[in-house]
Each structure stands twice: as C-alpha cells, then as structure tokens.
C-alpha cells in the first residue's frame, strides 16, 4: 500500500491478521519511506499461535524529505 505523507508528520499504521492455518507464525509490518535514503521502520510480532492479532507502528515521525511511504505486511511460518 502506498500512502502520501509529509516530512515531520506523525503517523500510526496498523493491520489486523487472522492466523488459522499456521501453528506458529511471525508477522512483520514495514514502513518504507521515499526520503532519498530509503528509511525503513519495522515492527515484528513473534510467537503467534492462532486467532486475530493487531500489529502496528505507532506515533512514527515521517523522515524529512519524505513524500510517500510504502507499507508492507510480511507473514512467515516458524514451525
């Protein structure tokens, strides 16, 4: 997902994930800013067994010069 932002703004990003088929999993939410230096901020949730979980980056300050951020959700089985 691509979102327009401005340097210096404060944003929070979140995603809900429902784990039903994986016995042990890891989820990662990545915010990749186009600030000229490819600044990346990541949060990882581990030891997820089943059900709904929320993964979020809260109160993130947008790097100077950034005009867009790409959000990536990564899911991985650890079993």
mmJSON file of the N, C-alpha and C atoms, coordinates in Angstrom:
{"data_MODEL":{"atom_site":{
"group_PDB":["ATOM","ATOM","ATOM","ATOM","ATOM","ATOM","ATOM","ATOM","ATOM","ATOM","ATOM","ATOM","ATOM","ATOM","ATOM","ATOM","ATOM","ATOM","ATOM","ATOM","ATOM","ATOM","ATOM","ATOM","ATOM","ATOM","ATOM","ATOM","ATOM","ATOM","ATOM","ATOM","ATOM","ATOM","ATOM","ATOM","ATOM","ATOM","ATOM","ATOM","ATOM","ATOM","ATOM","ATOM","ATOM","ATOM","ATOM","ATOM","ATOM","ATOM","ATOM","ATOM","ATOM","ATOM","ATOM","ATOM","ATOM","ATOM","ATOM","ATOM","ATOM","ATOM","ATOM","ATOM","ATOM","ATOM","ATOM","ATOM","ATOM","ATOM","ATOM","ATOM","ATOM","ATOM","ATOM","ATOM","ATOM","ATOM","ATOM","ATOM","ATOM","ATOM","ATOM","ATOM","ATOM","ATOM","ATOM","ATOM","ATOM","ATOM","ATOM","ATOM","ATOM","ATOM","ATOM","ATOM","ATOM","ATOM","ATOM","ATOM","ATOM","ATOM","ATOM","ATOM","ATOM","ATOM","ATOM","ATOM","ATOM","ATOM","ATOM","ATOM","ATOM","ATOM","ATOM","ATOM","ATOM","ATOM","ATOM","ATOM","ATOM","ATOM","ATOM","ATOM","ATOM","ATOM","ATOM","ATOM","ATOM","ATOM","ATOM","ATOM","ATOM","ATOM","ATOM","ATOM","ATOM","ATOM","ATOM","ATOM","ATOM","ATOM","ATOM","ATOM","ATOM","ATOM","ATOM","ATOM","ATOM","ATOM","ATOM","ATOM","ATOM","ATOM","ATOM","ATOM","ATOM","ATOM","ATOM","ATOM","ATOM","ATOM","ATOM","ATOM","ATOM","ATOM","ATOM","ATOM","ATOM","ATOM","ATOM","ATOM","ATOM","ATOM","ATOM","ATOM","ATOM","ATOM","ATOM","ATOM","ATOM","ATOM","ATOM","ATOM","ATOM","ATOM","ATOM","ATOM","ATOM","ATOM","ATOM","ATOM","ATOM","ATOM","ATOM","ATOM","ATOM","ATOM","ATOM","ATOM","ATOM","ATOM","ATOM","ATOM","ATOM","ATOM","ATOM","ATOM","ATOM","ATOM","ATOM","ATOM","ATOM","ATOM","ATOM","ATOM","ATOM","ATOM","ATOM","ATOM","ATOM","ATOM","ATOM","ATOM","ATOM","ATOM","ATOM","ATOM","ATOM","ATOM","ATOM","ATOM","ATOM","ATOM","ATOM","ATOM","ATOM"],
"id":[1,2,3,4,5,6,7,8,9,10,11,12,13,14,15,16,17,18,19,20,21,22,23,24,25,26,27,28,29,30,31,32,33,34,35,36,37,38,39,40,41,42,43,44,45,46,47,48,49,50,51,52,53,54,55,56,57,58,59,60,61,62,63,64,65,66,67,68,69,70,71,72,73,74,75,76,77,78,79,80,81,82,83,84,85,86,87,88,89,90,91,92,93,94,95,96,97,98,99,100,101,102,103,104,105,106,107,108,109,110,111,112,113,114,115,116,117,118,119,120,121,122,123,124,125,126,127,128,129,130,131,132,133,134,135,136,137,138,139,140,141,142,143,144,145,146,147,148,149,150,151,152,153,154,155,156,157,158,159,160,161,162,163,164,165,166,167,168,169,170,171,172,173,174,175,176,177,178,179,180,181,182,183,184,185,186,187,188,189,190,191,192,193,194,195,196,197,198,199,200,201,202,203,204,205,206,207,208,209,210,211,212,213,214,215,216,217,218,219,220,221,222,223,224,225,226,227,228,229,230,231,232,233,234,235,236,237],
"type_symbol":["N","C","C","N","C","C","N","C","C","N","C","C","N","C","C","N","C","C","N","C","C","N","C","C","N","C","C","N","C","C","N","C","C","N","C","C","N","C","C","N","C","C","N","C","C","N","C","C","N","C","C","N","C","C","N","C","C","N","C","C","N","C","C","N","C","C","N","C","C","N","C","C","N","C","C","N","C","C","N","C","C","N","C","C","N","C","C","N","C","C","N","C","C","N","C","C","N","C","C","N","C","C","N","C","C","N","C","C","N","C","C","N","C","C","N","C","C","N","C","C","N","C","C","N","C","C","N","C","C","N","C","C","N","C","C","N","C","C","N","C","C","N","C","C","N","C","C","N","C","C","N","C","C","N","C","C","N","C","C","N","C","C","N","C","C","N","C","C","N","C","C","N","C","C","N","C","C","N","C","C","N","C","C","N","C","C","N","C","C","N","C","C","N","C","C","N","C","C","N","C","C","N","C","C","N","C","C","N","C","C","N","C","C","N","C","C","N","C","C","N","C","C","N","C","C","N","C","C","N","C","C","N","C","C","N","C","C"],
"label_atom_id":["N","CA","C","N","CA","C","N","CA","C","N","CA","C","N","CA","C","N","CA","C","N","CA","C","N","CA","C","N","CA","C","N","CA","C","N","CA","C","N","CA","C","N","CA","C","N","CA","C","N","CA","C","N","CA","C","N","CA","C","N","CA","C","N","CA","C","N","CA","C","N","CA","C","N","CA","C","N","CA","C","N","CA","C","N","CA","C","N","CA","C","N","CA","C","N","CA","C","N","CA","C","N","CA","C","N","CA","C","N","CA","C","N","CA","C","N","CA","C","N","CA","C","N","CA","C","N","CA","C","N","CA","C","N","CA","C","N","CA","C","N","CA","C","N","CA","C","N","CA","C","N","CA","C","N","CA","C","N","CA","C","N","CA","C","N","CA","C","N","CA","C","N","CA","C","N","CA","C","N","CA","C","N","CA","C","N","CA","C","N","CA","C","N","CA","C","N","CA","C","N","CA","C","N","CA","C","N","CA","C","N","CA","C","N","CA","C","N","CA","C","N","CA","C","N","CA","C","N","CA","C","N","CA","C","N","CA","C","N","CA","C","N","CA","C","N","CA","C","N","CA","C","N","CA","C","N","CA","C","N","CA","C","N","CA","C","N","CA","C","N","CA","C","N","CA","C"],
"label_alt_id":[null,null,null,null,null,null,null,null,null,null,null,null,null,null,null,null,null,null,null,null,null,null,null,null,null,null,null,null,null,null,null,null,null,null,null,null,null,null,null,null,null,null,null,null,null,null,null,null,null,null,null,null,null,null,null,null,null,null,null,null,null,null,null,null,null,null,null,null,null,null,null,null,null,null,null,null,null,null,null,null,null,null,null,null,null,null,null,null,null,null,null,null,null,null,null,null,null,null,null,null,null,null,null,null,null,null,null,null,null,null,null,null,null,null,null,null,null,null,null,null,null,null,null,null,null,null,null,null,null,null,null,null,null,null,null,null,null,null,null,null,null,null,null,null,null,null,null,null,null,null,null,null,null,null,null,null,null,null,null,null,null,null,null,null,null,null,null,null,null,null,null,null,null,null,null,null,null,null,null,null,null,null,null,null,null,null,null,null,null,null,null,null,null,null,null,null,null,null,null,null,null,null,null,null,null,null,null,null,null,null,null,null,null,null,null,null,null,null,null,null,null,null,null,null,null,null,null,null,null,null,null,null,null,null,null,null,null],
"label_comp_id":["UNK","UNK","UNK","UNK","UNK","UNK","UNK","UNK","UNK","UNK","UNK","UNK","UNK","UNK","UNK","UNK","UNK","UNK","UNK","UNK","UNK","UNK","UNK","UNK","UNK","UNK","UNK","UNK","UNK","UNK","UNK","UNK","UNK","UNK","UNK","UNK","UNK","UNK","UNK","UNK","UNK","UNK","UNK","UNK","UNK","UNK","UNK","UNK","UNK","UNK","UNK","UNK","UNK","UNK","UNK","UNK","UNK","UNK","UNK","UNK","UNK","UNK","UNK","UNK","UNK","UNK","UNK","UNK","UNK","UNK","UNK","UNK","UNK","UNK","UNK","UNK","UNK","UNK","UNK","UNK","UNK","UNK","UNK","UNK","UNK","UNK","UNK","UNK","UNK","UNK","UNK","UNK","UNK","UNK","UNK","UNK","UNK","UNK","UNK","UNK","UNK","UNK","UNK","UNK","UNK","UNK","UNK","UNK","UNK","UNK","UNK","UNK","UNK","UNK","UNK","UNK","UNK","UNK","UNK","UNK","UNK","UNK","UNK","UNK","UNK","UNK","UNK","UNK","UNK","UNK","UNK","UNK","UNK","UNK","UNK","UNK","UNK","UNK","UNK","UNK","UNK","UNK","UNK","UNK","UNK","UNK","UNK","UNK","UNK","UNK","UNK","UNK","UNK","UNK","UNK","UNK","UNK","UNK","UNK","UNK","UNK","UNK","UNK","UNK","UNK","UNK","UNK","UNK","UNK","UNK","UNK","UNK","UNK","UNK","UNK","UNK","UNK","UNK","UNK","UNK","UNK","UNK","UNK","UNK","UNK","UNK","UNK","UNK","UNK","UNK","UNK","UNK","UNK","UNK","UNK","UNK","UNK","UNK","UNK","UNK","UNK","UNK","UNK","UNK","UNK","UNK","UNK","UNK","UNK","UNK","UNK","UNK","UNK","UNK","UNK","UNK","UNK","UNK","UNK","UNK","UNK","UNK","UNK","UNK","UNK","UNK","UNK","UNK","UNK","UNK","UNK","UNK","UNK","UNK","UNK","UNK","UNK"],
"label_asym_id":["A","A","A","A","A","A","A","A","A","A","A","A","A","A","A","A","A","A","A","A","A","A","A","A","A","A","A","A","A","A","A","A","A","A","A","A","A","A","A","A","A","A","A","A","A","A","A","A","A","A","A","A","A","A","A","A","A","A","A","A","A","A","A","A","A","A","A","A","A","A","A","A","A","A","A","A","A","A","A","A","A","A","A","A","A","A","A","A","A","A","A","A","A","A","A","A","A","A","A","A","A","A","A","A","A","A","A","A","A","A","A","A","A","A","A","A","A","A","A","A","A","A","A","A","A","A","A","A","A","A","A","A","A","A","A","A","A","A","A","A","A","A","A","A","A","A","A","A","A","A","A","A","A","A","A","A","A","A","A","A","A","A","A","A","A","A","A","A","A","A","A","A","A","A","A","A","A","A","A","A","A","A","A","A","A","A","A","A","A","A","A","A","A","A","A","A","A","A","A","A","A","A","A","A","A","A","A","A","A","A","A","A","A","A","A","A","A","A","A","A","A","A","A","A","A","A","A","A","A","A","A","A","A","A","A","A","A"],
"label_entity_id":["1","1","1","1","1","1","1","1","1","1","1","1","1","1","1","1","1","1","1","1","1","1","1","1","1","1","1","1","1","1","1","1","1","1","1","1","1","1","1","1","1","1","1","1","1","1","1","1","1","1","1","1","1","1","1","1","1","1","1","1","1","1","1","1","1","1","1","1","1","1","1","1","1","1","1","1","1","1","1","1","1","1","1","1","1","1","1","1","1","1","1","1","1","1","1","1","1","1","1","1","1","1","1","1","1","1","1","1","1","1","1","1","1","1","1","1","1","1","1","1","1","1","1","1","1","1","1","1","1","1","1","1","1","1","1","1","1","1","1","1","1","1","1","1","1","1","1","1","1","1","1","1","1","1","1","1","1","1","1","1","1","1","1","1","1","1","1","1","1","1","1","1","1","1","1","1","1","1","1","1","1","1","1","1","1","1","1","1","1","1","1","1","1","1","1","1","1","1","1","1","1","1","1","1","1","1","1","1","1","1","1","1","1","1","1","1","1","1","1","1","1","1","1","1","1","1","1","1","1","1","1","1","1","1","1","1","1"],
"label_seq_id":[1,1,1,2,2,2,3,3,3,4,4,4,5,5,5,6,6,6,7,7,7,8,8,8,9,9,9,10,10,10,11,11,11,12,12,12,13,13,13,14,14,14,15,15,15,16,16,16,17,17,17,18,18,18,19,19,19,20,20,20,21,21,21,22,22,22,23,23,23,24,24,24,25,25,25,26,26,26,27,27,27,28,28,28,29,29,29,30,30,30,31,31,31,32,32,32,33,33,33,34,34,34,35,35,35,36,36,36,37,37,37,38,38,38,39,39,39,40,40,40,41,41,41,42,42,42,43,43,43,44,44,44,45,45,45,46,46,46,47,47,47,48,48,48,49,49,49,50,50,50,51,51,51,52,52,52,53,53,53,54,54,54,55,55,55,56,56,56,57,57,57,58,58,58,59,59,59,60,60,60,61,61,61,62,62,62,63,63,63,64,64,64,65,65,65,66,66,66,67,67,67,68,68,68,69,69,69,70,70,70,71,71,71,72,72,72,73,73,73,74,74,74,75,75,75,76,76,76,77,77,77,78,78,78,79,79,79],
"pdbx_PDB_ins_code":[null,null,null,null,null,null,null,null,null,null,null,null,null,null,null,null,null,null,null,null,null,null,null,null,null,null,null,null,null,null,null,null,null,null,null,null,null,null,null,null,null,null,null,null,null,null,null,null,null,null,null,null,null,null,null,null,null,null,null,null,null,null,null,null,null,null,null,null,null,null,null,null,null,null,null,null,null,null,null,null,null,null,null,null,null,null,null,null,null,null,null,null,null,null,null,null,null,null,null,null,null,null,null,null,null,null,null,null,null,null,null,null,null,null,null,null,null,null,null,null,null,null,null,null,null,null,null,null,null,null,null,null,null,null,null,null,null,null,null,null,null,null,null,null,null,null,null,null,null,null,null,null,null,null,null,null,null,null,null,null,null,null,null,null,null,null,null,null,null,null,null,null,null,null,null,null,null,null,null,null,null,null,null,null,null,null,null,null,null,null,null,null,null,null,null,null,null,null,null,null,null,null,null,null,null,null,null,null,null,null,null,null,null,null,null,null,null,null,null,null,null,null,null,null,null,null,null,null,null,null,null,null,null,null,null,null,null],
"Cartn_x":[0.839,0.0,0.892,0.597,1.355,0.501,1.073,0.35,1.165,0.489,1.159,1.367,2.576,2.928,3.789,4.06,4.972,5.972,7.22,8.262,7.84,8.084,7.758,6.389,5.51,4.206,4.366,3.367,3.343,2.188,2.495,1.51,1.541,0.426,0.35,-0.221,0.356,-0.064,-0.376,-1.445,-1.81,-2.445,-2.355,-3.009,-3.505,-4.687,-5.222,-4.945,-4.502,-4.164,-4.883,-5.488,-6.141,-5.345,-4.697,-3.903,-4.765,-5.108,-5.906,-5.23,-4.393,-3.804,-2.368,-1.726,-0.33,-0.249,0.541,0.635,1.543,2.591,3.491,3.897,3.79,3.977,4.677,5.128,5.704,5.11,4.78,4.238,5.107,5.294,6.124,5.409,5.364,4.831,5.994,6.206,7.339,6.825,7.347,7.07,8.363,8.316,9.485,9.228,10.005,9.811,10.672,10.129,10.898,11.534,12.405,13.023,14.409,14.762,16.084,17.103,16.787,17.684,17.04,15.83,15.077,14.975,14.605,14.436,13.346,13.639,12.712,12.458,11.191,10.824,10.022,10.334,9.745,9.285,8.166,7.717,7.432,7.83,7.65,6.923,5.925,5.251,5.647,6.12,6.513,5.666,5.832,5.124,3.607,3.141,1.708,1.224,0.193,-0.28,-1.574,-2.55,-3.794,-4.634,-5.647,-6.585,-6.16,-6.96,-6.702,-5.645,-4.735,-3.766,-3.66,-3.29,-3.044,-1.555,-1.005,0.399,0.424,1.221,1.154,2.466,2.664,3.718,2.985,3.29,2.547,3.403,2.787,3.411,4.778,4.816,6.052,6.231,7.389,7.696,8.224,7.597,7.995,9.336,10.326,11.629,11.522,12.408,12.455,12.624,11.909,12.025,11.144,10.519,9.659,8.332,7.837,6.524,5.584,6.131,5.316,5.925,5.065,5.514,4.829,5.588,5.046,4.949,3.759,3.553,3.552,4.328,4.434,4.082,3.264,2.918,3.558,4.379,5.077,4.639,4.269,3.851,4.768,5.128,6.075,5.742,5.753,5.578,6.914,6.903,8.145,8.15,7.135,7.04,7.773],
"Cartn_y":[-1.163,0.0,1.236,2.186,3.429,4.569,5.369,6.47,7.748,8.868,10.171,10.681,11.153,11.724,12.956,13.695,14.837,14.713,15.085,15.041,15.798,15.196,15.82,15.452,14.891,14.451,13.244,13.008,11.819,10.937,9.671,8.71,7.451,6.728,5.38,4.476,3.279,2.306,1.0,0.304,-0.957,-1.9,-3.189,-4.221,-5.317,-5.846,-6.998,-8.241,-9.298,-10.549,-11.679,-12.605,-13.761,-15.01,-15.586,-16.795,-18.007,-18.799,-20.0,-21.257,-21.135,-22.31,-22.575,-21.622,-21.798,-22.055,-23.046,-23.362,-22.393,-21.934,-20.937,-19.973,-18.694,-17.71,-16.463,-15.677,-14.372,-13.388,-12.193,-11.143,-9.902,-9.22,-8.017,-6.942,-5.729,-4.574,-3.632,-3.297,-2.472,-1.186,-0.048,1.239,1.672,1.798,2.175,3.556,4.544,5.942,6.283,7.073,7.521,8.881,8.897,10.146,10.372,9.609,9.73,8.803,8.283,7.353,6.019,5.806,4.566,4.195,5.159,4.91,3.873,2.879,1.786,1.664,1.522,1.285,-0.001,-0.881,-2.211,-2.571,-3.282,-3.89,-5.357,-6.253,-7.688,-8.29,-9.129,-9.895,-11.35,-11.994,-13.393,-14.211,-15.514,-16.448,-16.273,-16.247,-16.161,-17.576,-18.017,-19.386,-19.458,-18.603,-18.609,-17.402,-17.144,-16.066,-14.735,-13.702,-12.348,-11.659,-10.975,-10.125,-8.816,-7.764,-6.479,-6.19,-5.769,-5.373,-3.912,-3.082,-1.654,-0.929,0.113,1.101,2.344,2.805,3.925,5.17,6.309,7.617,7.707,7.256,7.29,8.664,9.263,10.549,10.33,10.96,10.826,11.537,10.86,11.486,12.729,13.677,14.901,14.533,15.205,14.99,13.894,13.105,12.023,12.583,12.036,12.426,11.235,10.01,8.806,7.725,6.806,5.643,4.416,3.336,2.058,1.16,0.609,-0.299,-1.726,-2.588,-3.988,-4.857,-5.857,-6.833,-8.148,-8.7,-9.948,-10.993,-12.188,-13.282,-14.466,-15.168,-16.268,-17.343,-18.593,-19.716,-20.01,-20.212,-20.521,-21.966,-22.749,-24.156,-25.049],
"Cartn_z":[0.0,0.0,0.0,-0.842,-0.968,-0.415,0.483,1.118,1.012,0.753,0.721,2.149,2.434,3.74,3.507,4.561,4.51,5.654,5.387,6.413,7.661,8.83,10.099,10.645,9.807,10.296,11.217,12.039,12.891,12.442,12.188,11.701,12.55,12.543,13.109,12.023,11.883,10.88,11.596,11.171,11.814,10.804,11.108,10.297,11.239,10.955,11.686,10.857,11.52,10.849,11.588,10.835,11.44,11.093,12.088,11.89,12.227,11.213,11.459,10.935,9.916,9.289,9.725,10.362,10.753,12.25,12.653,14.079,14.831,14.207,14.794,13.693,13.983,12.924,13.429,12.464,12.754,11.751,12.22,11.354,11.483,10.369,10.356,9.538,10.084,9.366,9.109,7.844,7.438,6.784,7.218,6.591,5.902,4.59,3.796,3.201,3.647,3.237,2.025,1.101,-0.07,0.246,1.237,1.703,1.115,0.091,-0.511,0.119,1.318,1.993,2.269,1.745,1.93,3.412,4.251,5.675,5.88,6.723,6.971,8.464,8.849,10.238,10.269,11.237,11.261,12.657,12.743,13.987,13.679,14.585,14.391,15.583,15.318,16.363,16.179,17.229,17.157,18.13,18.096,18.965,18.844,17.63,17.353,17.064,17.775,17.566,16.784,17.071,16.308,16.677,15.847,16.119,15.538,15.857,15.377,16.233,15.574,16.27,15.496,16.21,15.553,15.646,14.536,14.505,14.081,14.791,14.499,14.766,14.016,14.227,14.711,15.912,16.484,16.615,16.337,16.508,15.837,14.596,13.815,13.193,13.374,12.779,11.361,10.396,8.999,8.801,8.188,7.965,7.087,7.299,6.493,5.029,4.172,2.738,2.186,3.044,2.56,2.079,0.975,0.454,0.352,0.428,0.361,1.243,1.673,2.426,1.826,1.706,1.266,2.493,2.725,3.849,3.333,4.01,3.608,4.809,4.58,5.605,5.212,6.104,5.83,6.846,6.38,7.244,7.003,8.075,7.951,8.972,8.545,9.458,10.129,11.432,12.158,12.645,12.284,12.714,11.736],
"occupancy":[1.0,1.0,1.0,1.0,1.0,1.0,1.0,1.0,1.0,1.0,1.0,1.0,1.0,1.0,1.0,1.0,1.0,1.0,1.0,1.0,1.0,1.0,1.0,1.0,1.0,1.0,1.0,1.0,1.0,1.0,1.0,1.0,1.0,1.0,1.0,1.0,1.0,1.0,1.0,1.0,1.0,1.0,1.0,1.0,1.0,1.0,1.0,1.0,1.0,1.0,1.0,1.0,1.0,1.0,1.0,1.0,1.0,1.0,1.0,1.0,1.0,1.0,1.0,1.0,1.0,1.0,1.0,1.0,1.0,1.0,1.0,1.0,1.0,1.0,1.0,1.0,1.0,1.0,1.0,1.0,1.0,1.0,1.0,1.0,1.0,1.0,1.0,1.0,1.0,1.0,1.0,1.0,1.0,1.0,1.0,1.0,1.0,1.0,1.0,1.0,1.0,1.0,1.0,1.0,1.0,1.0,1.0,1.0,1.0,1.0,1.0,1.0,1.0,1.0,1.0,1.0,1.0,1.0,1.0,1.0,1.0,1.0,1.0,1.0,1.0,1.0,1.0,1.0,1.0,1.0,1.0,1.0,1.0,1.0,1.0,1.0,1.0,1.0,1.0,1.0,1.0,1.0,1.0,1.0,1.0,1.0,1.0,1.0,1.0,1.0,1.0,1.0,1.0,1.0,1.0,1.0,1.0,1.0,1.0,1.0,1.0,1.0,1.0,1.0,1.0,1.0,1.0,1.0,1.0,1.0,1.0,1.0,1.0,1.0,1.0,1.0,1.0,1.0,1.0,1.0,1.0,1.0,1.0,1.0,1.0,1.0,1.0,1.0,1.0,1.0,1.0,1.0,1.0,1.0,1.0,1.0,1.0,1.0,1.0,1.0,1.0,1.0,1.0,1.0,1.0,1.0,1.0,1.0,1.0,1.0,1.0,1.0,1.0,1.0,1.0,1.0,1.0,1.0,1.0,1.0,1.0,1.0,1.0,1.0,1.0,1.0,1.0,1.0,1.0,1.0,1.0,1.0,1.0,1.0,1.0,1.0,1.0],
"B_iso_or_equiv":[0.0,0.0,0.0,0.0,0.0,0.0,0.0,0.0,0.0,0.0,0.0,0.0,0.0,0.0,0.0,0.0,0.0,0.0,0.0,0.0,0.0,0.0,0.0,0.0,0.0,0.0,0.0,0.0,0.0,0.0,0.0,0.0,0.0,0.0,0.0,0.0,0.0,0.0,0.0,0.0,0.0,0.0,0.0,0.0,0.0,0.0,0.0,0.0,0.0,0.0,0.0,0.0,0.0,0.0,0.0,0.0,0.0,0.0,0.0,0.0,0.0,0.0,0.0,0.0,0.0,0.0,0.0,0.0,0.0,0.0,0.0,0.0,0.0,0.0,0.0,0.0,0.0,0.0,0.0,0.0,0.0,0.0,0.0,0.0,0.0,0.0,0.0,0.0,0.0,0.0,0.0,0.0,0.0,0.0,0.0,0.0,0.0,0.0,0.0,0.0,0.0,0.0,0.0,0.0,0.0,0.0,0.0,0.0,0.0,0.0,0.0,0.0,0.0,0.0,0.0,0.0,0.0,0.0,0.0,0.0,0.0,0.0,0.0,0.0,0.0,0.0,0.0,0.0,0.0,0.0,0.0,0.0,0.0,0.0,0.0,0.0,0.0,0.0,0.0,0.0,0.0,0.0,0.0,0.0,0.0,0.0,0.0,0.0,0.0,0.0,0.0,0.0,0.0,0.0,0.0,0.0,0.0,0.0,0.0,0.0,0.0,0.0,0.0,0.0,0.0,0.0,0.0,0.0,0.0,0.0,0.0,0.0,0.0,0.0,0.0,0.0,0.0,0.0,0.0,0.0,0.0,0.0,0.0,0.0,0.0,0.0,0.0,0.0,0.0,0.0,0.0,0.0,0.0,0.0,0.0,0.0,0.0,0.0,0.0,0.0,0.0,0.0,0.0,0.0,0.0,0.0,0.0,0.0,0.0,0.0,0.0,0.0,0.0,0.0,0.0,0.0,0.0,0.0,0.0,0.0,0.0,0.0,0.0,0.0,0.0,0.0,0.0,0.0,0.0,0.0,0.0,0.0,0.0,0.0,0.0,0.0,0.0],
"pdbx_formal_charge":[null,null,null,null,null,null,null,null,null,null,null,null,null,null,null,null,null,null,null,null,null,null,null,null,null,null,null,null,null,null,null,null,null,null,null,null,null,null,null,null,null,null,null,null,null,null,null,null,null,null,null,null,null,null,null,null,null,null,null,null,null,null,null,null,null,null,null,null,null,null,null,null,null,null,null,null,null,null,null,null,null,null,null,null,null,null,null,null,null,null,null,null,null,null,null,null,null,null,null,null,null,null,null,null,null,null,null,null,null,null,null,null,null,null,null,null,null,null,null,null,null,null,null,null,null,null,null,null,null,null,null,null,null,null,null,null,null,null,null,null,null,null,null,null,null,null,null,null,null,null,null,null,null,null,null,null,null,null,null,null,null,null,null,null,null,null,null,null,null,null,null,null,null,null,null,null,null,null,null,null,null,null,null,null,null,null,null,null,null,null,null,null,null,null,null,null,null,null,null,null,null,null,null,null,null,null,null,null,null,null,null,null,null,null,null,null,null,null,null,null,null,null,null,null,null,null,null,null,null,null,null,null,null,null,null,null,null],
"auth_seq_id":[1,1,1,2,2,2,3,3,3,4,4,4,5,5,5,6,6,6,7,7,7,8,8,8,9,9,9,10,10,10,11,11,11,12,12,12,13,13,13,14,14,14,15,15,15,16,16,16,17,17,17,18,18,18,19,19,19,20,20,20,21,21,21,22,22,22,23,23,23,24,24,24,25,25,25,26,26,26,27,27,27,28,28,28,29,29,29,30,30,30,31,31,31,32,32,32,33,33,33,34,34,34,35,35,35,36,36,36,37,37,37,38,38,38,39,39,39,40,40,40,41,41,41,42,42,42,43,43,43,44,44,44,45,45,45,46,46,46,47,47,47,48,48,48,49,49,49,50,50,50,51,51,51,52,52,52,53,53,53,54,54,54,55,55,55,56,56,56,57,57,57,58,58,58,59,59,59,60,60,60,61,61,61,62,62,62,63,63,63,64,64,64,65,65,65,66,66,66,67,67,67,68,68,68,69,69,69,70,70,70,71,71,71,72,72,72,73,73,73,74,74,74,75,75,75,76,76,76,77,77,77,78,78,78,79,79,79],
"auth_comp_id":["UNK","UNK","UNK","UNK","UNK","UNK","UNK","UNK","UNK","UNK","UNK","UNK","UNK","UNK","UNK","UNK","UNK","UNK","UNK","UNK","UNK","UNK","UNK","UNK","UNK","UNK","UNK","UNK","UNK","UNK","UNK","UNK","UNK","UNK","UNK","UNK","UNK","UNK","UNK","UNK","UNK","UNK","UNK","UNK","UNK","UNK","UNK","UNK","UNK","UNK","UNK","UNK","UNK","UNK","UNK","UNK","UNK","UNK","UNK","UNK","UNK","UNK","UNK","UNK","UNK","UNK","UNK","UNK","UNK","UNK","UNK","UNK","UNK","UNK","UNK","UNK","UNK","UNK","UNK","UNK","UNK","UNK","UNK","UNK","UNK","UNK","UNK","UNK","UNK","UNK","UNK","UNK","UNK","UNK","UNK","UNK","UNK","UNK","UNK","UNK","UNK","UNK","UNK","UNK","UNK","UNK","UNK","UNK","UNK","UNK","UNK","UNK","UNK","UNK","UNK","UNK","UNK","UNK","UNK","UNK","UNK","UNK","UNK","UNK","UNK","UNK","UNK","UNK","UNK","UNK","UNK","UNK","UNK","UNK","UNK","UNK","UNK","UNK","UNK","UNK","UNK","UNK","UNK","UNK","UNK","UNK","UNK","UNK","UNK","UNK","UNK","UNK","UNK","UNK","UNK","UNK","UNK","UNK","UNK","UNK","UNK","UNK","UNK","UNK","UNK","UNK","UNK","UNK","UNK","UNK","UNK","UNK","UNK","UNK","UNK","UNK","UNK","UNK","UNK","UNK","UNK","UNK","UNK","UNK","UNK","UNK","UNK","UNK","UNK","UNK","UNK","UNK","UNK","UNK","UNK","UNK","UNK","UNK","UNK","UNK","UNK","UNK","UNK","UNK","UNK","UNK","UNK","UNK","UNK","UNK","UNK","UNK","UNK","UNK","UNK","UNK","UNK","UNK","UNK","UNK","UNK","UNK","UNK","UNK","UNK","UNK","UNK","UNK","UNK","UNK","UNK","UNK","UNK","UNK","UNK","UNK","UNK"],
"auth_asym_id":["A","A","A","A","A","A","A","A","A","A","A","A","A","A","A","A","A","A","A","A","A","A","A","A","A","A","A","A","A","A","A","A","A","A","A","A","A","A","A","A","A","A","A","A","A","A","A","A","A","A","A","A","A","A","A","A","A","A","A","A","A","A","A","A","A","A","A","A","A","A","A","A","A","A","A","A","A","A","A","A","A","A","A","A","A","A","A","A","A","A","A","A","A","A","A","A","A","A","A","A","A","A","A","A","A","A","A","A","A","A","A","A","A","A","A","A","A","A","A","A","A","A","A","A","A","A","A","A","A","A","A","A","A","A","A","A","A","A","A","A","A","A","A","A","A","A","A","A","A","A","A","A","A","A","A","A","A","A","A","A","A","A","A","A","A","A","A","A","A","A","A","A","A","A","A","A","A","A","A","A","A","A","A","A","A","A","A","A","A","A","A","A","A","A","A","A","A","A","A","A","A","A","A","A","A","A","A","A","A","A","A","A","A","A","A","A","A","A","A","A","A","A","A","A","A","A","A","A","A","A","A","A","A","A","A","A","A"],
"auth_atom_id":["N","CA","C","N","CA","C","N","CA","C","N","CA","C","N","CA","C","N","CA","C","N","CA","C","N","CA","C","N","CA","C","N","CA","C","N","CA","C","N","CA","C","N","CA","C","N","CA","C","N","CA","C","N","CA","C","N","CA","C","N","CA","C","N","CA","C","N","CA","C","N","CA","C","N","CA","C","N","CA","C","N","CA","C","N","CA","C","N","CA","C","N","CA","C","N","CA","C","N","CA","C","N","CA","C","N","CA","C","N","CA","C","N","CA","C","N","CA","C","N","CA","C","N","CA","C","N","CA","C","N","CA","C","N","CA","C","N","CA","C","N","CA","C","N","CA","C","N","CA","C","N","CA","C","N","CA","C","N","CA","C","N","CA","C","N","CA","C","N","CA","C","N","CA","C","N","CA","C","N","CA","C","N","CA","C","N","CA","C","N","CA","C","N","CA","C","N","CA","C","N","CA","C","N","CA","C","N","CA","C","N","CA","C","N","CA","C","N","CA","C","N","CA","C","N","CA","C","N","CA","C","N","CA","C","N","CA","C","N","CA","C","N","CA","C","N","CA","C","N","CA","C","N","CA","C","N","CA","C","N","CA","C","N","CA","C","N","CA","C","N","CA","C","N","CA","C"],
"pdbx_PDB_model_num":[1,1,1,1,1,1,1,1,1,1,1,1,1,1,1,1,1,1,1,1,1,1,1,1,1,1,1,1,1,1,1,1,1,1,1,1,1,1,1,1,1,1,1,1,1,1,1,1,1,1,1,1,1,1,1,1,1,1,1,1,1,1,1,1,1,1,1,1,1,1,1,1,1,1,1,1,1,1,1,1,1,1,1,1,1,1,1,1,1,1,1,1,1,1,1,1,1,1,1,1,1,1,1,1,1,1,1,1,1,1,1,1,1,1,1,1,1,1,1,1,1,1,1,1,1,1,1,1,1,1,1,1,1,1,1,1,1,1,1,1,1,1,1,1,1,1,1,1,1,1,1,1,1,1,1,1,1,1,1,1,1,1,1,1,1,1,1,1,1,1,1,1,1,1,1,1,1,1,1,1,1,1,1,1,1,1,1,1,1,1,1,1,1,1,1,1,1,1,1,1,1,1,1,1,1,1,1,1,1,1,1,1,1,1,1,1,1,1,1,1,1,1,1,1,1,1,1,1,1,1,1,1,1,1,1,1,1]
}}}
